[in-house]
Coordinates of C-alpha atoms in Angstrom, one line a residue:
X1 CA 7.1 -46.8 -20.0
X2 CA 9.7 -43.7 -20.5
X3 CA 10.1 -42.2 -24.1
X4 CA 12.1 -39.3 -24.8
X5 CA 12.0 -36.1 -26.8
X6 CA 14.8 -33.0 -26.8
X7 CA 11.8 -30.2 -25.7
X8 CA 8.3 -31.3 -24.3
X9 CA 5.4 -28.6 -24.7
X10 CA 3.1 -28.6 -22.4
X11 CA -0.1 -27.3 -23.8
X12 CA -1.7 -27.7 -27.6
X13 CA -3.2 -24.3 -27.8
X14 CA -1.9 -21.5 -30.3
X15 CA 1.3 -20.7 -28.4
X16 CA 2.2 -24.8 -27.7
X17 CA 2.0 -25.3 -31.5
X18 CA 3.8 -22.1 -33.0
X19 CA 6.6 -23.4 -30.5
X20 CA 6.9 -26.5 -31.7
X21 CA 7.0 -25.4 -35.3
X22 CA 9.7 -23.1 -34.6
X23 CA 11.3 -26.0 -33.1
X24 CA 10.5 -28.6 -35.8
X25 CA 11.9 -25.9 -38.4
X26 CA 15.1 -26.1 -36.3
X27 CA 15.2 -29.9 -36.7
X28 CA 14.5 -30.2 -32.7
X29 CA 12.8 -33.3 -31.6
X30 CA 9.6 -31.9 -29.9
X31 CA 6.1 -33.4 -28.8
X32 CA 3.1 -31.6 -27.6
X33 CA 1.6 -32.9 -24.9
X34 CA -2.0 -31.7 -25.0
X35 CA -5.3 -32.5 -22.7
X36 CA -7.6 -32.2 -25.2
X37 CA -8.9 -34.9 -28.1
X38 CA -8.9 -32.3 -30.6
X39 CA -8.7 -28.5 -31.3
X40 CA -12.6 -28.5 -30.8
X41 CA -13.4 -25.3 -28.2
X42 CA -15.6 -25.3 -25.2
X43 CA -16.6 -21.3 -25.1
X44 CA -15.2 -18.1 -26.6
X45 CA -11.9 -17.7 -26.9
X46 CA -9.4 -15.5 -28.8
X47 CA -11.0 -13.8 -31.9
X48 CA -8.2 -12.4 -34.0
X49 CA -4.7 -12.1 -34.9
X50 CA -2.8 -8.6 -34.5
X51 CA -0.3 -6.9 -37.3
X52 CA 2.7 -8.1 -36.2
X53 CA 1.6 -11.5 -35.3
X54 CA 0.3 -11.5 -39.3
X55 CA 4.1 -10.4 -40.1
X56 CA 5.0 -13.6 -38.1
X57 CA 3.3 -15.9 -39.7
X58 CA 4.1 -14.4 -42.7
X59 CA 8.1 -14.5 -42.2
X60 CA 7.4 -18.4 -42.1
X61 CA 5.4 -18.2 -45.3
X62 CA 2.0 -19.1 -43.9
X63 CA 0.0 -15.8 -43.5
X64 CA -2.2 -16.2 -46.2
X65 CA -3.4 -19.5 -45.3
X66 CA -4.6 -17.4 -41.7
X67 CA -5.8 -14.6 -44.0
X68 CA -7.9 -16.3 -46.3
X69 CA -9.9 -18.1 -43.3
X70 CA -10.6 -14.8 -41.6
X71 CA -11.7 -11.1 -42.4
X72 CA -9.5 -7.6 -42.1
X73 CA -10.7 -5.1 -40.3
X74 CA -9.5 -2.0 -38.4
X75 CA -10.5 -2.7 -34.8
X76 CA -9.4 -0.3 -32.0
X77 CA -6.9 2.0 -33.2
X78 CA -6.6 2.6 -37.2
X79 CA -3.5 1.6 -38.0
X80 CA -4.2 1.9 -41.9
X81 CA -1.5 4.1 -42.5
X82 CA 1.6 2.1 -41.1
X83 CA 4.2 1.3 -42.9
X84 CA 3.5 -2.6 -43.3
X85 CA 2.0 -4.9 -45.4
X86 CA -0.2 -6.1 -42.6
X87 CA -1.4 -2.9 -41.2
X88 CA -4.8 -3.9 -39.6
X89 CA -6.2 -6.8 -37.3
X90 CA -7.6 -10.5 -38.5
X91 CA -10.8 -11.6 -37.2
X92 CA -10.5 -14.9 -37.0
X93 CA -11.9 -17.1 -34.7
X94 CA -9.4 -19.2 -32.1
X95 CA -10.3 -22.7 -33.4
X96 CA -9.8 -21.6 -37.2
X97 CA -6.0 -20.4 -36.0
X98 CA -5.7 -23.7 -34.1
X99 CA -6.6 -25.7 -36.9
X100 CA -4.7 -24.0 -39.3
X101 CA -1.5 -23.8 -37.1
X102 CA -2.2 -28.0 -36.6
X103 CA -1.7 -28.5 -40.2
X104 CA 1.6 -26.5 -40.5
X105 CA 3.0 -27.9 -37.6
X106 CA 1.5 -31.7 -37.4
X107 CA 0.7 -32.3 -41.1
X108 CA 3.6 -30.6 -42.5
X109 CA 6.8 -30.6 -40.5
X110 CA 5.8 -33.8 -38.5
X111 CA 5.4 -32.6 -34.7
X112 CA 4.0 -35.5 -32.5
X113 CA 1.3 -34.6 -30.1
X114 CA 0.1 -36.2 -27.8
X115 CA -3.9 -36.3 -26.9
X116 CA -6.0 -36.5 -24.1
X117 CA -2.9 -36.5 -21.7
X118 CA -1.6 -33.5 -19.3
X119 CA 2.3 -33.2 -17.7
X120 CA 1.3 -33.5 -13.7
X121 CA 4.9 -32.1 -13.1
X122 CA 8.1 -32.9 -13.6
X123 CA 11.8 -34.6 -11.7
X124 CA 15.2 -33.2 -12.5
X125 CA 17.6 -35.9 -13.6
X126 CA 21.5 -35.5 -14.4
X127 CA 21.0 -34.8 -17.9
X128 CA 17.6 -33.1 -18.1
X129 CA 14.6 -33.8 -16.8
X130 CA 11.3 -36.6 -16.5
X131 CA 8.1 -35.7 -17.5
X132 CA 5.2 -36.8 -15.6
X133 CA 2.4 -37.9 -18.0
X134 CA -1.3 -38.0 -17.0
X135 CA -1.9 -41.8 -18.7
X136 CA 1.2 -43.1 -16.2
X137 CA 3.8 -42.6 -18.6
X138 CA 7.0 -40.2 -18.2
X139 CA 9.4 -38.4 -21.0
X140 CA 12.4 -37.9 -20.3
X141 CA 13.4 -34.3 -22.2
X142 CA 16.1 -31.4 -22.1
X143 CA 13.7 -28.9 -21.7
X144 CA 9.8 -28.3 -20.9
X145 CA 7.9 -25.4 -21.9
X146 CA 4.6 -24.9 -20.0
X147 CA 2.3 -23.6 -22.7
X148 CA -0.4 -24.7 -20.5
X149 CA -2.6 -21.7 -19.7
X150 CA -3.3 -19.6 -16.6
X151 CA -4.0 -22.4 -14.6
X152 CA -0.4 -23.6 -15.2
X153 CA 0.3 -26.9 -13.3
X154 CA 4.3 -26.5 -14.9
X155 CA 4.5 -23.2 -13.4
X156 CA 2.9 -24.7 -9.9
X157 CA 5.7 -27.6 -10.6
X158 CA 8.7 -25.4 -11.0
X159 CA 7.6 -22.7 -8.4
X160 CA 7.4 -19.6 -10.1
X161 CA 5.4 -17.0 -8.5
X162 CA 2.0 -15.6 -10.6
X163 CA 1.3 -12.6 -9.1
X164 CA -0.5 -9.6 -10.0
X165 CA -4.3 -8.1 -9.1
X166 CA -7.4 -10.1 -8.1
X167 CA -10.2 -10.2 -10.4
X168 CA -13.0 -6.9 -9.5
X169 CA -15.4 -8.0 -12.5
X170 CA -16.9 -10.8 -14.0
X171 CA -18.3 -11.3 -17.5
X172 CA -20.3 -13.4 -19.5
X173 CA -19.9 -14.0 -22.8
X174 CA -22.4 -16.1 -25.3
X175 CA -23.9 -16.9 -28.8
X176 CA -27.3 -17.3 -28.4
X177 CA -30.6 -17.4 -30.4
X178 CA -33.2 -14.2 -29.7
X179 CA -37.0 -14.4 -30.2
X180 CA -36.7 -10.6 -30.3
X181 CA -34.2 -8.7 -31.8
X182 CA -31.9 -7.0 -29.3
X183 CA -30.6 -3.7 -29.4
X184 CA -27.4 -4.0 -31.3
X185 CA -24.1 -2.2 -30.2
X186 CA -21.2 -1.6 -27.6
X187 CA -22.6 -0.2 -24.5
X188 CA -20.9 3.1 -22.8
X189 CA -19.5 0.8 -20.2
X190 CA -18.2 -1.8 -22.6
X191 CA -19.6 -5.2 -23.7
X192 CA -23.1 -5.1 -25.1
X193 CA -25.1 -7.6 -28.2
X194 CA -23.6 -7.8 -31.7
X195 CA -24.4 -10.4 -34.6
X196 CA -22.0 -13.5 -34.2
X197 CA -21.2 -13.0 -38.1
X198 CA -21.0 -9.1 -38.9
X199 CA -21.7 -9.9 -42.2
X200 CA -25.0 -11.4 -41.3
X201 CA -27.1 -8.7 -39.4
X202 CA -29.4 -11.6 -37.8
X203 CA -28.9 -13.7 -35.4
X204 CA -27.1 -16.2 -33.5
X205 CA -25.9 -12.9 -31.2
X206 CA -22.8 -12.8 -29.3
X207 CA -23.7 -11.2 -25.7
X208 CA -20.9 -10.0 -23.3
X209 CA -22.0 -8.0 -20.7
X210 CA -20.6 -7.8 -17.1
X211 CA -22.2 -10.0 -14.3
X212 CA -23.2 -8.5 -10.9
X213 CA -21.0 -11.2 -8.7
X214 CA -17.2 -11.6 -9.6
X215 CA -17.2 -15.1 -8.2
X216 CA -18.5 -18.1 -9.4
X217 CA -18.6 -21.9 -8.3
X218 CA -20.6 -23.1 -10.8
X219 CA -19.9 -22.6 -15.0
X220 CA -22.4 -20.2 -16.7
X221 CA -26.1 -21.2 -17.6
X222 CA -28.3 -19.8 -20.4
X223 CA -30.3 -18.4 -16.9
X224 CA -26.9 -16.0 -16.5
X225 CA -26.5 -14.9 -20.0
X226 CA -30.9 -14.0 -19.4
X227 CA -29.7 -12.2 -16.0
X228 CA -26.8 -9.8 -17.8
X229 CA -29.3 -9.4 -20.4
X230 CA -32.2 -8.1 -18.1
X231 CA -29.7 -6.2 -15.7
X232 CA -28.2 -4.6 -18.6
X233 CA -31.3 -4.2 -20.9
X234 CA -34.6 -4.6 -18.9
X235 CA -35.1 -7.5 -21.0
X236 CA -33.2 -10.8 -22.0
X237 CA -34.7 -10.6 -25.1
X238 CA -35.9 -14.2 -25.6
X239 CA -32.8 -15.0 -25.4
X240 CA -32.9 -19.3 -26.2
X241 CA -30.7 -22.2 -28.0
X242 CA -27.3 -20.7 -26.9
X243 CA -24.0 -22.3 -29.3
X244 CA -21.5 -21.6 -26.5
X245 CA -21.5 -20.1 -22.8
X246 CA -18.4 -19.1 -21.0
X247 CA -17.1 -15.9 -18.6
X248 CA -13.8 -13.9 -18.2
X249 CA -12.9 -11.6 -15.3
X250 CA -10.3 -9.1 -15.0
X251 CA -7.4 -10.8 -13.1
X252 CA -4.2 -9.6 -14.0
X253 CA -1.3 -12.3 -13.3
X254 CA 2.4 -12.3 -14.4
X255 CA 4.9 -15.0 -14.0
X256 CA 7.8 -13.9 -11.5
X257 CA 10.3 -15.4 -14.1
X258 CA 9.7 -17.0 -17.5
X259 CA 12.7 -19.8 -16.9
X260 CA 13.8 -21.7 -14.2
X261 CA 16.7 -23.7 -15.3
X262 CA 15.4 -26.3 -17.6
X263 CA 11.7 -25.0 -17.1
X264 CA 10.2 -22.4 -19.3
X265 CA 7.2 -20.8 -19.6
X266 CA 5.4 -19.1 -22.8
X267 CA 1.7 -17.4 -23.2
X268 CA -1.2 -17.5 -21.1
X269 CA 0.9 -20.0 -18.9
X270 CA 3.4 -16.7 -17.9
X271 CA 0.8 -13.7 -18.3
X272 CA -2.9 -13.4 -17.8
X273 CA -5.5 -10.7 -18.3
X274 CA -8.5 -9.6 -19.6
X275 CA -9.6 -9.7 -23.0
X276 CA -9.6 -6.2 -23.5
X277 CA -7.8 -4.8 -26.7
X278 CA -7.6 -8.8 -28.6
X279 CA -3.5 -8.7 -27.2
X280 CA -3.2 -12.6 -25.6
X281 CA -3.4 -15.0 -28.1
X282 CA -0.8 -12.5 -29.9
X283 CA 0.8 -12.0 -27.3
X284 CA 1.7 -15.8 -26.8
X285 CA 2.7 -16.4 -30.2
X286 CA 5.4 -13.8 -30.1
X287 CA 6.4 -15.3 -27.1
X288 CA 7.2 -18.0 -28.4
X289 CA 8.7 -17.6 -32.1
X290 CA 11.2 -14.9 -29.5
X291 CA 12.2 -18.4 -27.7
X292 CA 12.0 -21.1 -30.5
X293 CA 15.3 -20.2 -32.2
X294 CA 16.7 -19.1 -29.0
X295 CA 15.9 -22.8 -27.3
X296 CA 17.0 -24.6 -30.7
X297 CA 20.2 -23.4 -30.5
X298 CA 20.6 -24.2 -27.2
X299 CA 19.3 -27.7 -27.6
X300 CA 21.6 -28.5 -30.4
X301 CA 24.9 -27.0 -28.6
X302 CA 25.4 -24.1 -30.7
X303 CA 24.4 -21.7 -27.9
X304 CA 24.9 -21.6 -24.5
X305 CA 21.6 -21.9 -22.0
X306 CA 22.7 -18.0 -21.1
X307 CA 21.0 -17.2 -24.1
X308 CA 17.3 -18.4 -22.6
X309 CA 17.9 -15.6 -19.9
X310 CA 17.2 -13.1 -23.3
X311 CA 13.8 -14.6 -23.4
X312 CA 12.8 -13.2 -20.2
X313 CA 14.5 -10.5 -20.5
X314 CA 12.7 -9.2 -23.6
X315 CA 9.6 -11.0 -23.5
X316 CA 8.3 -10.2 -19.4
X317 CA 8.5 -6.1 -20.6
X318 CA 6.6 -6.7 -23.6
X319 CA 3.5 -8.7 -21.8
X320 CA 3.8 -6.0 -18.9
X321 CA 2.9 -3.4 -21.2
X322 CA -0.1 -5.6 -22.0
X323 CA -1.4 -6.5 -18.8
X324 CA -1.0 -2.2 -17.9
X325 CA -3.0 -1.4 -20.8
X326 CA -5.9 -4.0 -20.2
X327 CA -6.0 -2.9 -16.6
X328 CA -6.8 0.8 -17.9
X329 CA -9.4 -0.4 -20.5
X330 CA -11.3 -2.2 -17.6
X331 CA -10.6 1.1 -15.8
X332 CA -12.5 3.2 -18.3
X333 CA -14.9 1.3 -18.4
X334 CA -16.5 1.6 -15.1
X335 CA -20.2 2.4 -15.1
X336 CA -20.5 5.8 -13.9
X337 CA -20.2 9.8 -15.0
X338 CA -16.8 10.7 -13.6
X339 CA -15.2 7.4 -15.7
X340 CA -18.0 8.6 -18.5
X341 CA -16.0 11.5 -18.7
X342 CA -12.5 10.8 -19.0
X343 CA -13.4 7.8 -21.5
X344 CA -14.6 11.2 -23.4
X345 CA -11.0 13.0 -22.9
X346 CA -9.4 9.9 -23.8
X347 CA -11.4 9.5 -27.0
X348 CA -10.6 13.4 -27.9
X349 CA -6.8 12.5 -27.4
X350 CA -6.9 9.2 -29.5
X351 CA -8.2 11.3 -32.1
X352 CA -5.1 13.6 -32.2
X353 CA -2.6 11.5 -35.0
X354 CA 0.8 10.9 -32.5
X355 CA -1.8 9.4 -29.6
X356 CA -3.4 7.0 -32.2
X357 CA 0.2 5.9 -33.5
X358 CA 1.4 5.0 -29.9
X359 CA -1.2 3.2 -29.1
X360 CA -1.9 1.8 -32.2
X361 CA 1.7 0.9 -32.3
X362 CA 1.3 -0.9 -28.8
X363 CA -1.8 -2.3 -29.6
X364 CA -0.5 -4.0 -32.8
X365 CA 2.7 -5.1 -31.6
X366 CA 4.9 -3.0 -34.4
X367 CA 6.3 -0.8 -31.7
X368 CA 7.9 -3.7 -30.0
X369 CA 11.6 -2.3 -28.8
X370 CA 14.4 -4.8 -27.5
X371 CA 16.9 -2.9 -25.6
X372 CA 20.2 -4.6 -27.4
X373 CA 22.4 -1.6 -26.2
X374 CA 22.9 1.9 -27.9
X375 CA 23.0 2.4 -31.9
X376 CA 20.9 2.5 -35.2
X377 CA 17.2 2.8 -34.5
X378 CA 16.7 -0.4 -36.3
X379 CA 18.8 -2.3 -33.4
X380 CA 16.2 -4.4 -31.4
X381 CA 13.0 -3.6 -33.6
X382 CA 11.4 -5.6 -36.4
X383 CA 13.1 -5.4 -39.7
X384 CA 11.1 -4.3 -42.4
X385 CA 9.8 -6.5 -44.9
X386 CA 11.8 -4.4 -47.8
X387 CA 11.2 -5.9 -51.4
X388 CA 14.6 -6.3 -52.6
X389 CA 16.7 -6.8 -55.6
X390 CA 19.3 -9.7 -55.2
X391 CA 21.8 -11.8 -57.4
X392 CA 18.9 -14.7 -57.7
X393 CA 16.4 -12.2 -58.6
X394 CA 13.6 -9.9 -56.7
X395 CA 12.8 -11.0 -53.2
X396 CA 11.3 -9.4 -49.9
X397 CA 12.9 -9.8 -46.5
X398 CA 10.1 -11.8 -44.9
X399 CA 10.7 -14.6 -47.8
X400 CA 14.3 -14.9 -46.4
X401 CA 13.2 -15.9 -42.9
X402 CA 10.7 -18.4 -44.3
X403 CA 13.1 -22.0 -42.3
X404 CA 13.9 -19.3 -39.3
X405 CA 17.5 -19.1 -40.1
X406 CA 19.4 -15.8 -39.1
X407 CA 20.2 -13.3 -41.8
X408 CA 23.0 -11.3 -42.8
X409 CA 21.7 -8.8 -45.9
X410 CA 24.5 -6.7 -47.2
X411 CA 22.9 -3.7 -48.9
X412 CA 25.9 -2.0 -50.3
X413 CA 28.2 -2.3 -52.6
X414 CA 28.7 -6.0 -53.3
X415 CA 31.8 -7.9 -51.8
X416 CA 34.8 -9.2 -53.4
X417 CA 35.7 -11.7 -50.8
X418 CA 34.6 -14.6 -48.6
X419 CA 31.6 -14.1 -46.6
X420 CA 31.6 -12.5 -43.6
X421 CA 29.9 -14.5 -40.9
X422 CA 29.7 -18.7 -40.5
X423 CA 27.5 -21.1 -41.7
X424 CA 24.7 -20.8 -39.2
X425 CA 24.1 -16.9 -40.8
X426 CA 22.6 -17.1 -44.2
X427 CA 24.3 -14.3 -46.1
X428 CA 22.5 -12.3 -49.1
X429 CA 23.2 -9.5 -50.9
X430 CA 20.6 -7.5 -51.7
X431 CA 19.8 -3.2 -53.4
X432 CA 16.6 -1.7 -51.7
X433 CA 15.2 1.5 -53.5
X434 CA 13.0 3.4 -51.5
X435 CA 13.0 5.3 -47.8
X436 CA 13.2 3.0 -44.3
X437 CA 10.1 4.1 -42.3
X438 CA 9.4 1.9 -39.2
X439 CA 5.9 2.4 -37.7
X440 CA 5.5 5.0 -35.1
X441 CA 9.7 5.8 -35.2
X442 CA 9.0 7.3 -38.7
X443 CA 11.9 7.5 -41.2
X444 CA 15.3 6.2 -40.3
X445 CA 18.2 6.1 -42.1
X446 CA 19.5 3.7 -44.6
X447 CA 22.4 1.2 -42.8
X448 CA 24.8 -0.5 -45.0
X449 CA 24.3 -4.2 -43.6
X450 CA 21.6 -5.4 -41.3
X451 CA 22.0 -8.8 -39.0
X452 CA 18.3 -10.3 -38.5
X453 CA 17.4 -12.4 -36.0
X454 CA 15.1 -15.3 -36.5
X455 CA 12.2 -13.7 -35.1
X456 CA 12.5 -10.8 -37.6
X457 CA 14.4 -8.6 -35.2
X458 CA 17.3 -6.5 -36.2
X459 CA 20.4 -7.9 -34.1
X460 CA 23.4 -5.6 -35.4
X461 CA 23.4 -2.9 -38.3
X462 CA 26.9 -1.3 -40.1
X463 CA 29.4 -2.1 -42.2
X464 CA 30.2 -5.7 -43.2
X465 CA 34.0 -5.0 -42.6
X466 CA 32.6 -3.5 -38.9
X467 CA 34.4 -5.9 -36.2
X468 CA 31.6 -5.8 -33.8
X469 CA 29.5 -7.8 -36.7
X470 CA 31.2 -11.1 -35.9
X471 CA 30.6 -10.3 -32.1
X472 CA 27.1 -9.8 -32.6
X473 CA 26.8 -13.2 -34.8
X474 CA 28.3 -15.3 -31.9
X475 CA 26.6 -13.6 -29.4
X476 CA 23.3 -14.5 -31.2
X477 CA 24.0 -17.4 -32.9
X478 CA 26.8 -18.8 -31.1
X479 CA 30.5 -19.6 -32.4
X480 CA 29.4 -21.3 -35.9
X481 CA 28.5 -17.7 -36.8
X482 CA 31.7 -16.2 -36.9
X483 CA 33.5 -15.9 -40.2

């Protein structure tokens, strides 16, 4: 039997389903096809949500639900004093942000997915493609978007390259019960025993500590967890009753390209790496809220499929970065005094204010920079969410991105004639008083008009009456844009 749908995700997990909201909010027909029976876990995955991911989710009017689930904190670099509503991390554990993005995207706007099925690869057809189900069945769709982790089998299907380093290190990583109680902290060469709920100081522990082998052939026992403990410790501990047992190592893989003509590829399913510094699962839902919109318009005619090609061209730099700076971490942390001391050097630095804004800024995600060409500093960066004074009464900027339509906000005088761009651009005219400080750029001036992109990303700043606006709106957001 062949049914049909405009996109197909591959792949149920945090990035599959903020796809397919972004679609569903675009009025795309799209269907998750998704291996699993539910969003129940096997092992320790993802444990929080970074700032700008939180700004995300709050541009689509669903942070809170995410915030009051989990816990703020200020993990890694304090980032307290950036200029954002959302300046800290989330701890929140990876089935609470599945189950929470299920209801938004299933329950409320009406996504079908499909359980207990996998795509086994796909044939190109005249007018799109058909999608080989797992249970016999095929879909015929537009477009797939593998969403389907580091073991890809879309990626395998449309022959993009993963390439990148080989894992050195192994770890383990459990919840466990202890008859004794273990010495609690981070160890100098990373990992180490901490209580699964900080706010409990008792037990169930989580342990991750690295494993003397890097490969395995078999999945990790209780017995393991006991042997990290005892290498690590002289003593497991009485470690007993574990909740969960899984391992991570510290391969570093990148997809070659994030499209291949009809094909596309978003999260873990186009960058891998170690856990170091809480950047995937944020990491993939950025990726895809960049190519929701992007794919939407294509889908619907609006845009032509040159506008994908922006995806991977803003999106591979960006998860670069990431995989760079979890290859350092696992760096550092090598087990011996000449690492000891530059982990001590780097600590001194971090400590110095600019060091701790970059890399707090990188860490976060609020640094995030799309070369669109020479201009205001806002061009390319996330816009910030101003709280603003309009015609139909006080609003912030974030509220106006809530359906992930594009945004023209006039912030001058008002206008005394028709609007300025199409349709497809909602127009509003809005008075901000205060100073524009972006995080880790500083203060920047005020522009008089500011085009925003559906992801939250500043597309075009200067005057309304500025002939390169309408340019920039059909670039973007194709010919219904222009006035």
């Amino acid at each position: 039997m062949t049914t049909g749908h405009e996109v197909v995700v591959a792949g149920g997990g945090p990035t599959g389903l903020m796809l397919a909201g972004e679609l569903a909010l675009a009025d795309v027909d799209v269907a998750i096809v998704e291996r699993r029976s539910s969003h129940d876990l096997t092992g320790i995955r993802a444990g929080g949500l970074q700032a700008r991911t939180i700004e995300i989710l709050d541009q689509r009017g669903i942070a809170q639900r995410f915030l009051a689930a989990g816990r703020v904190a200020q993990i890694g670099h304090d980032i307290g004093d950036f200029p954002t509503r959302h300046n800290y991390t989330l701890a929140l554990r990876q089935s609470e942000i599945e189950r929470i993005l299920a209801e938004w995207v299933v329950g409320e706007l009406g996504v079908s997915i499909l359980r207990d099925r996998e795509v086994l690869g796909f044939a190109e057809r005249d007018d799109g493609l058909e999608v080989s189900i797992s249970d016999g069945t095929s879909v015929r769709t537009g477009y797939l978007v593998g969403c389907d982790g580091g073991r890809s089998i879309v990626r395998g299907a449309a022959g993009i390259d993963f390439v990148g380093a080989d894992p050195t290190t192994s770890w383990v990583i459990a919840e466990v019960e202890m008859a004794d109680q273990p010495q609690v902290g981070a160890r100098p060469e990373g990992g180490g025993v901490g209580p699964v709920d900080p706010k409990e100081p008792g037990g169930p522990f989580r342990v991750v500590l690295a494993e003397r082998e890097v490969e395995h052939r078999a999945e990790p026992t209780l017995e393991d967890v006991r042997a990290a403990l005892v290498a690590a410790y002289g003593t497991d501990f009485g470690a007993h009753d574990p909740t969960t047992i899984s391992r991570f190592t510290d391969a570093t893989r990148q997809a070659t390209a994030y499209r291949r003509g009809r094909v596309l590829l978003a999260g873990d399913a186009a960058h891998v790496h170690p856990p170091q510094g809480g950047q995937g699962l944020s990491t993939g839902v950025q990726d895809a809220v960049n190519l929701g919109w992007k794919l939407a318009q294509v889908v619907h005619g609006t845009s032509s499929a040159v506008l994908l090609d922006t995806y991977d061209a803003e999106r591979r730099p960006v998860a670069a970065r990431v995989l760079r700076y979890t290859m350092a971490q696992v760096a550092l942390g090598t087990p011996d005094v000449r690492h000891e001391a530059l982990r001590e050097q780097m600590n001194e630095l971090l400590a110095m204010a600019e060091p701790r804004r970059h890399m707090g800024g990188m860490l976060s995600g609020l640094d995030i920079h799309y070369d669109l060409g020479e201009g205001h500093p806002l061009l390319g960066r996330r816009m910030p969410d101003l709280d603003l004074e309009t015609p139909d009464g006080p609003t912030r900027v974030f509220a106006l991105l809530h359906d992930a339509r594009p945004v023209l906000l006039n912030l001058d005088r008002p206008l005394r004639r028709e609007r300025p761009t199409g349709d497809a651009v909602r127009f509003v005219e809005g008075r901000y008083r205060g100073e524009w400080e972006l995080p880790v750029v500083g203060a920047v001036p005020a522009p008089s008009a500011v085009l925003i992109r559906p992801d939250g990303y500043v597309a075009w700043t200067g005057a309304i009456g500025d002939p390169s606006l309408g340019d920039a709106a059909e670039r973007w957001f194709g010919r219904a844009a222009r006035a």
